[in-house]
PDB file of C-alpha atoms in Angstrom:
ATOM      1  CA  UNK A   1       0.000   0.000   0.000  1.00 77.00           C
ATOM      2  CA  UNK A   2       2.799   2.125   0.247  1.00 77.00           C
ATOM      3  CA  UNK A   3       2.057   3.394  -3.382  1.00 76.00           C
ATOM      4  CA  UNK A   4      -0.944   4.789  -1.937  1.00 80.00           C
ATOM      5  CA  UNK A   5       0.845   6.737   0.638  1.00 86.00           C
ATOM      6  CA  UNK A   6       1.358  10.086   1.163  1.00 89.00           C
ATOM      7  CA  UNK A   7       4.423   9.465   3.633  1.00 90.00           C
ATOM      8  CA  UNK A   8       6.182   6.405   3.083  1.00 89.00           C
ATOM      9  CA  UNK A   9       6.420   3.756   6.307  1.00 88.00           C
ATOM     10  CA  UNK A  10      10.512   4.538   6.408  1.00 89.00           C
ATOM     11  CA  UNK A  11       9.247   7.835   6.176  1.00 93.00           C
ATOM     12  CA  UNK A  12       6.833   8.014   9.315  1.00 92.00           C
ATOM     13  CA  UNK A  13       9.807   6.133  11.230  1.00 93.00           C
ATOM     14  CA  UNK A  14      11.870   8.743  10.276  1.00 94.00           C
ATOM     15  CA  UNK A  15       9.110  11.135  11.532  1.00 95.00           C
ATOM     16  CA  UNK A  16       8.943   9.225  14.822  1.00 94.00           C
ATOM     17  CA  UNK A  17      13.220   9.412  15.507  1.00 94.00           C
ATOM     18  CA  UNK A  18      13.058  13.093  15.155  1.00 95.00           C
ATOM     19  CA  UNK A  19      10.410  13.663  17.582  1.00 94.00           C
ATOM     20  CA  UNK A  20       7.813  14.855  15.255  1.00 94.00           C
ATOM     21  CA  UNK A  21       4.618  12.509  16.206  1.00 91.00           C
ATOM     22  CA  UNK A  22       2.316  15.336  15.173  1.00 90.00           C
ATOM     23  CA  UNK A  23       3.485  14.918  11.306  1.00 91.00           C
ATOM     24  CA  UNK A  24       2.942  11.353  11.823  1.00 91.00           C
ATOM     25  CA  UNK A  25      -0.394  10.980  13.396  1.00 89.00           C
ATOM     26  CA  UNK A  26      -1.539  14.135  10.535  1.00 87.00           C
ATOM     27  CA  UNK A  27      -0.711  11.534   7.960  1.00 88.00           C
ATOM     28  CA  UNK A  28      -2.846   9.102   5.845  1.00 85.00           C
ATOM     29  CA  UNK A  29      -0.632   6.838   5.610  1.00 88.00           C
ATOM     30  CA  UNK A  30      -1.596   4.883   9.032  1.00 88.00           C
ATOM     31  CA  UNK A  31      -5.133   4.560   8.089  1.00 83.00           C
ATOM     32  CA  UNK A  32      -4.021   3.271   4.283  1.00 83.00           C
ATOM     33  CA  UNK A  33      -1.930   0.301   5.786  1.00 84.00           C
ATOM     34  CA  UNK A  34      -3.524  -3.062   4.852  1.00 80.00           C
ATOM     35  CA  UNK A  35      -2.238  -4.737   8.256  1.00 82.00           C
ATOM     36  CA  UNK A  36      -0.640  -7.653   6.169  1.00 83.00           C
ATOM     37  CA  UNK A  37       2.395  -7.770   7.902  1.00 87.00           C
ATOM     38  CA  UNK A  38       4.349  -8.069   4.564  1.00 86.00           C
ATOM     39  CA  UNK A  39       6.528  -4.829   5.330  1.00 85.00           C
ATOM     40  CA  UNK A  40       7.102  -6.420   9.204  1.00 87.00           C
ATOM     41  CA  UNK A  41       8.414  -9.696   7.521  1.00 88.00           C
ATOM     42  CA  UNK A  42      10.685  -8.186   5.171  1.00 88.00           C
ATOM     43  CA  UNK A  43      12.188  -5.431   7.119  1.00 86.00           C
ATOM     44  CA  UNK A  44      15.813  -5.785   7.183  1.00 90.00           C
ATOM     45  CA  UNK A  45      16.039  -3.883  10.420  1.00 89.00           C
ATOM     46  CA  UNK A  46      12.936  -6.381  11.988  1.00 90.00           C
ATOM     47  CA  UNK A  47      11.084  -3.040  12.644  1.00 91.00           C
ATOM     48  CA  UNK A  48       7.129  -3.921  13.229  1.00 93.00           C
ATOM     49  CA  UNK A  49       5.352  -1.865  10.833  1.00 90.00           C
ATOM     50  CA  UNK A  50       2.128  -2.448  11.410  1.00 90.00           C
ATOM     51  CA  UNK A  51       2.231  -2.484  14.240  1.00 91.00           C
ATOM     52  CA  UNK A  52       3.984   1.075  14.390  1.00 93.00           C
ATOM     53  CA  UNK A  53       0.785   2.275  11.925  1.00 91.00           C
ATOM     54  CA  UNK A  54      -1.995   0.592  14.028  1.00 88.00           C
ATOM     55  CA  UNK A  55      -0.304   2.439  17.268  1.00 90.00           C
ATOM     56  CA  UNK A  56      -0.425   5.397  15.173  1.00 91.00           C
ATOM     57  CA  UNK A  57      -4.051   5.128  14.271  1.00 87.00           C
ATOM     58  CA  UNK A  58      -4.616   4.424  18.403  1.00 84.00           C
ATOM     59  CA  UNK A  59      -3.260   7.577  19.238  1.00 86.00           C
ATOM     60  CA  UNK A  60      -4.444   9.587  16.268  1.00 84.00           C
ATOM     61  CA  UNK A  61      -7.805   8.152  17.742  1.00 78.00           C
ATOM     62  CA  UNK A  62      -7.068   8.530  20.903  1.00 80.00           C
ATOM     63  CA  UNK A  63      -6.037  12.137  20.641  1.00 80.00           C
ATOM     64  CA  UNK A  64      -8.773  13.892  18.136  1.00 75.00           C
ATOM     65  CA  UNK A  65      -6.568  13.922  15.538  1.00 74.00           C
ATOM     66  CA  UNK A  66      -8.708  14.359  12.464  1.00 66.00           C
ATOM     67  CA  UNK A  67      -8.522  13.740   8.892  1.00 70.00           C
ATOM     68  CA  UNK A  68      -9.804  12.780   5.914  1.00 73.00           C
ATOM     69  CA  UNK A  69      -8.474   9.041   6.873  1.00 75.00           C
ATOM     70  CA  UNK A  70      -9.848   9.231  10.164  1.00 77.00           C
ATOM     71  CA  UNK A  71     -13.211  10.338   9.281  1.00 78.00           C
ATOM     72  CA  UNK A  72     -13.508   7.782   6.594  1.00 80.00           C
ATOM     73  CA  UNK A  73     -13.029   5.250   9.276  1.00 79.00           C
ATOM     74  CA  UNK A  74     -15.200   6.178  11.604  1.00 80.00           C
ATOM     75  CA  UNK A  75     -17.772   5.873   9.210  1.00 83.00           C
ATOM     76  CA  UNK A  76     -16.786   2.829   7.813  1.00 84.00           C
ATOM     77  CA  UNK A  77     -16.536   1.086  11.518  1.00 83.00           C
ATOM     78  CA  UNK A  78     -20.199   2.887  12.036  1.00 84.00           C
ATOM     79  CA  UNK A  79     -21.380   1.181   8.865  1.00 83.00           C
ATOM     80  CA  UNK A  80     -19.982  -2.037   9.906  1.00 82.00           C
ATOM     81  CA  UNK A  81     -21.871  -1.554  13.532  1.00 81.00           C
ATOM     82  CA  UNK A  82     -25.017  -0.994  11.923  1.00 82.00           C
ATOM     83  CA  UNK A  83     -25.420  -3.357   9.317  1.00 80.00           C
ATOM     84  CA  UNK A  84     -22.778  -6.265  10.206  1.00 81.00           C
ATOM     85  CA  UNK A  85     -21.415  -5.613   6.750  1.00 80.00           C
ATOM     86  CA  UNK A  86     -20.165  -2.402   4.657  1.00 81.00           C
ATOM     87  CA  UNK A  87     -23.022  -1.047   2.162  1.00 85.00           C
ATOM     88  CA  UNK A  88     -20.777   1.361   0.056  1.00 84.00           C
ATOM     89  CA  UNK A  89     -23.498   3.562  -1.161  1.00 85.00           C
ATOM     90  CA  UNK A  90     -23.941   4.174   2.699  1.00 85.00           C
ATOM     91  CA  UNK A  91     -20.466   4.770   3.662  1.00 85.00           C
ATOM     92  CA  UNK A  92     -19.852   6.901   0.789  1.00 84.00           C
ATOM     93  CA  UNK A  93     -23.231   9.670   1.988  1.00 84.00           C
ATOM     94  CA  UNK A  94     -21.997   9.373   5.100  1.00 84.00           C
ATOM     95  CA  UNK A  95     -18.527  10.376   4.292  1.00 81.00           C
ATOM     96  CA  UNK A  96     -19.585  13.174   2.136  1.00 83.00           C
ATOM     97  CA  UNK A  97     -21.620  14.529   4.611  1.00 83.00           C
ATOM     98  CA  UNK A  98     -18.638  14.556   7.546  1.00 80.00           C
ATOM     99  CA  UNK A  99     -16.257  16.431   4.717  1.00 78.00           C
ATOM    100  CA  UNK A 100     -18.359  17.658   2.070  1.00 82.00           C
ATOM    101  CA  UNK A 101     -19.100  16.520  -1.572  1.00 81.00           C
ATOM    102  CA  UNK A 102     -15.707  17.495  -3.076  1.00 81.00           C
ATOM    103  CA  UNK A 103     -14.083  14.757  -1.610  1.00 76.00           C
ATOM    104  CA  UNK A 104     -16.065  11.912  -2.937  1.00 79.00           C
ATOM    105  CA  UNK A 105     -16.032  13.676  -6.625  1.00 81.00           C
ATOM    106  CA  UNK A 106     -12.533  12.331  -7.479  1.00 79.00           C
ATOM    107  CA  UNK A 107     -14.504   8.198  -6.885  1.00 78.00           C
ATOM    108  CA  UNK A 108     -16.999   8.836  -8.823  1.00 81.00           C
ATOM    109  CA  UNK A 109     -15.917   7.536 -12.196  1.00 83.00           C
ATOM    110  CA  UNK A 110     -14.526   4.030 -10.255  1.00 82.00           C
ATOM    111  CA  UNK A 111     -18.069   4.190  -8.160  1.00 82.00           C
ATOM    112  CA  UNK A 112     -19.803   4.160 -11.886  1.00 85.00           C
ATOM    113  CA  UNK A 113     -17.650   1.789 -13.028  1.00 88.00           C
ATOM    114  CA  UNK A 114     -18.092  -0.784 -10.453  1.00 84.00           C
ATOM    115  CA  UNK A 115     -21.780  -0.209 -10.545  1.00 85.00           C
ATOM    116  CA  UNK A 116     -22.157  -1.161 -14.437  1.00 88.00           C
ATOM    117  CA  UNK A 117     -19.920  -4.334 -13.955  1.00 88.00           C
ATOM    118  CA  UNK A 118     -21.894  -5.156 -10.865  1.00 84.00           C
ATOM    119  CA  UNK A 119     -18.993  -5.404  -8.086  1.00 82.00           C
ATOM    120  CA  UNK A 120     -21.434  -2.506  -6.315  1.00 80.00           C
ATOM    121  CA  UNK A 121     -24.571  -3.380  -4.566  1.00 76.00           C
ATOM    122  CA  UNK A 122     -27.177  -0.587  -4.146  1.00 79.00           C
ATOM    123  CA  UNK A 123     -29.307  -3.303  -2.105  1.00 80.00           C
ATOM    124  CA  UNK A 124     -27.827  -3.150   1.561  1.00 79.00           C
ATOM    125  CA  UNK A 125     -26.859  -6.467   3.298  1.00 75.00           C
ATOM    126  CA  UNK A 126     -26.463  -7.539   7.003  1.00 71.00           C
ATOM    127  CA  UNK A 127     -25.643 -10.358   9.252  1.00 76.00           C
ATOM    128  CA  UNK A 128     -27.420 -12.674  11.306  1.00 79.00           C
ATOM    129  CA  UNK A 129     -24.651 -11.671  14.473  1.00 78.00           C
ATOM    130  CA  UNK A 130     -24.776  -8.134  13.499  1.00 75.00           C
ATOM    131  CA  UNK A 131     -24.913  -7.053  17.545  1.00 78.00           C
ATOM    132  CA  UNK A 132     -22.504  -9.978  18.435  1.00 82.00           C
ATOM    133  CA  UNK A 133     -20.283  -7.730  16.143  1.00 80.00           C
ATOM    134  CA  UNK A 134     -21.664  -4.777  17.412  1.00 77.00           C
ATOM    135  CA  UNK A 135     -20.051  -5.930  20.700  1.00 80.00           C
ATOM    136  CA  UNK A 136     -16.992  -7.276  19.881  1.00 80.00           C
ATOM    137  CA  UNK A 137     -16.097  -3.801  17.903  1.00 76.00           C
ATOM    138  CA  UNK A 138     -17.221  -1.839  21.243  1.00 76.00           C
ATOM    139  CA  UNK A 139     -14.556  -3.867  23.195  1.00 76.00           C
ATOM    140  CA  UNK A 140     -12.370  -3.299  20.517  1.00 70.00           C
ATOM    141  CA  UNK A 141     -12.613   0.704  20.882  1.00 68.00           C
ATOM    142  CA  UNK A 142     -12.428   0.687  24.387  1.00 71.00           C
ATOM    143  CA  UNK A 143      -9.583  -1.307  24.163  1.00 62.00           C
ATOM    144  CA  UNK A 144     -11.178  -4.678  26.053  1.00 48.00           C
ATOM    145  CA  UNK A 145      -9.162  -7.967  26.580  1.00 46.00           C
ATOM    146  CA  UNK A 146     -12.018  -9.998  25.578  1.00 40.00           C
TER     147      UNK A 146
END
């Protein structure tokens, strides 16, 4: 994912030796990480990655740090509590209306796109366990054991 990055992981550790965790939590690049582990497995130094960008994305939670990434989130984990599953359509509204049209426009074309080849629902889905998951993401947040 780090193609997708605004500041690259080497970067943000870079970022984090100099002392400037501000620059670091203000960047996307936490919330773009896939979690895959395939940067922790290869790094010649044996630096955790990921899990240097989920603490990131803790404490850019935990602090109010807000972005475009984080607000997407939010509303994607909200989605997720409400229905069990993601309903794009959903998400995307919801998104638009936390930071304004504009910043869907540019996913429009690949919204369209996946609509015609039918890889987009417009008929929202949900789970059977929907508040078992409901639960399990509270804990989650709160940072639970469970």
């Amino acid at each position: 994912m780090a193609f997708a990055m605004d500041i690259t992981p080497r970067q943000i550790l870079r970022l984090l030796q100099l002392g400037l965790k501000e620059d670091a939590l203000q960047s996307h690049s936490p919330w773009l990480c896939a979690g895959c582990f395939g940067c922790s497995f290869s790094c010649p130094r044996g630096v955790d990655l990921t899990r240097v960008m989920y603490l990131l994305r803790q404490q850019a939670a935990a602090e109010g740090t807000c972005n475009e990434s984080i607000r997407f989130y939010r509303e994607f984990v909200a989605g997720i509590r409400r229905r069990g599953a993601v309903y794009e359509p959903e998400l995307m509204l919801a998104y638009a209306r936390r930071v304004g049209l504009e910043a869907i426009l540019p996913h429009l074309r690949m919204g369209t796109e996946l609509a015609l080849r039918g890889k987009l629902t417009f008929k929202p889905r949900s789970i059977p366990a929907k508040e078992q998951l409901s639960r399990v993401i509270q804990q989650v947040m709160e940072g639970g054991e469970e």
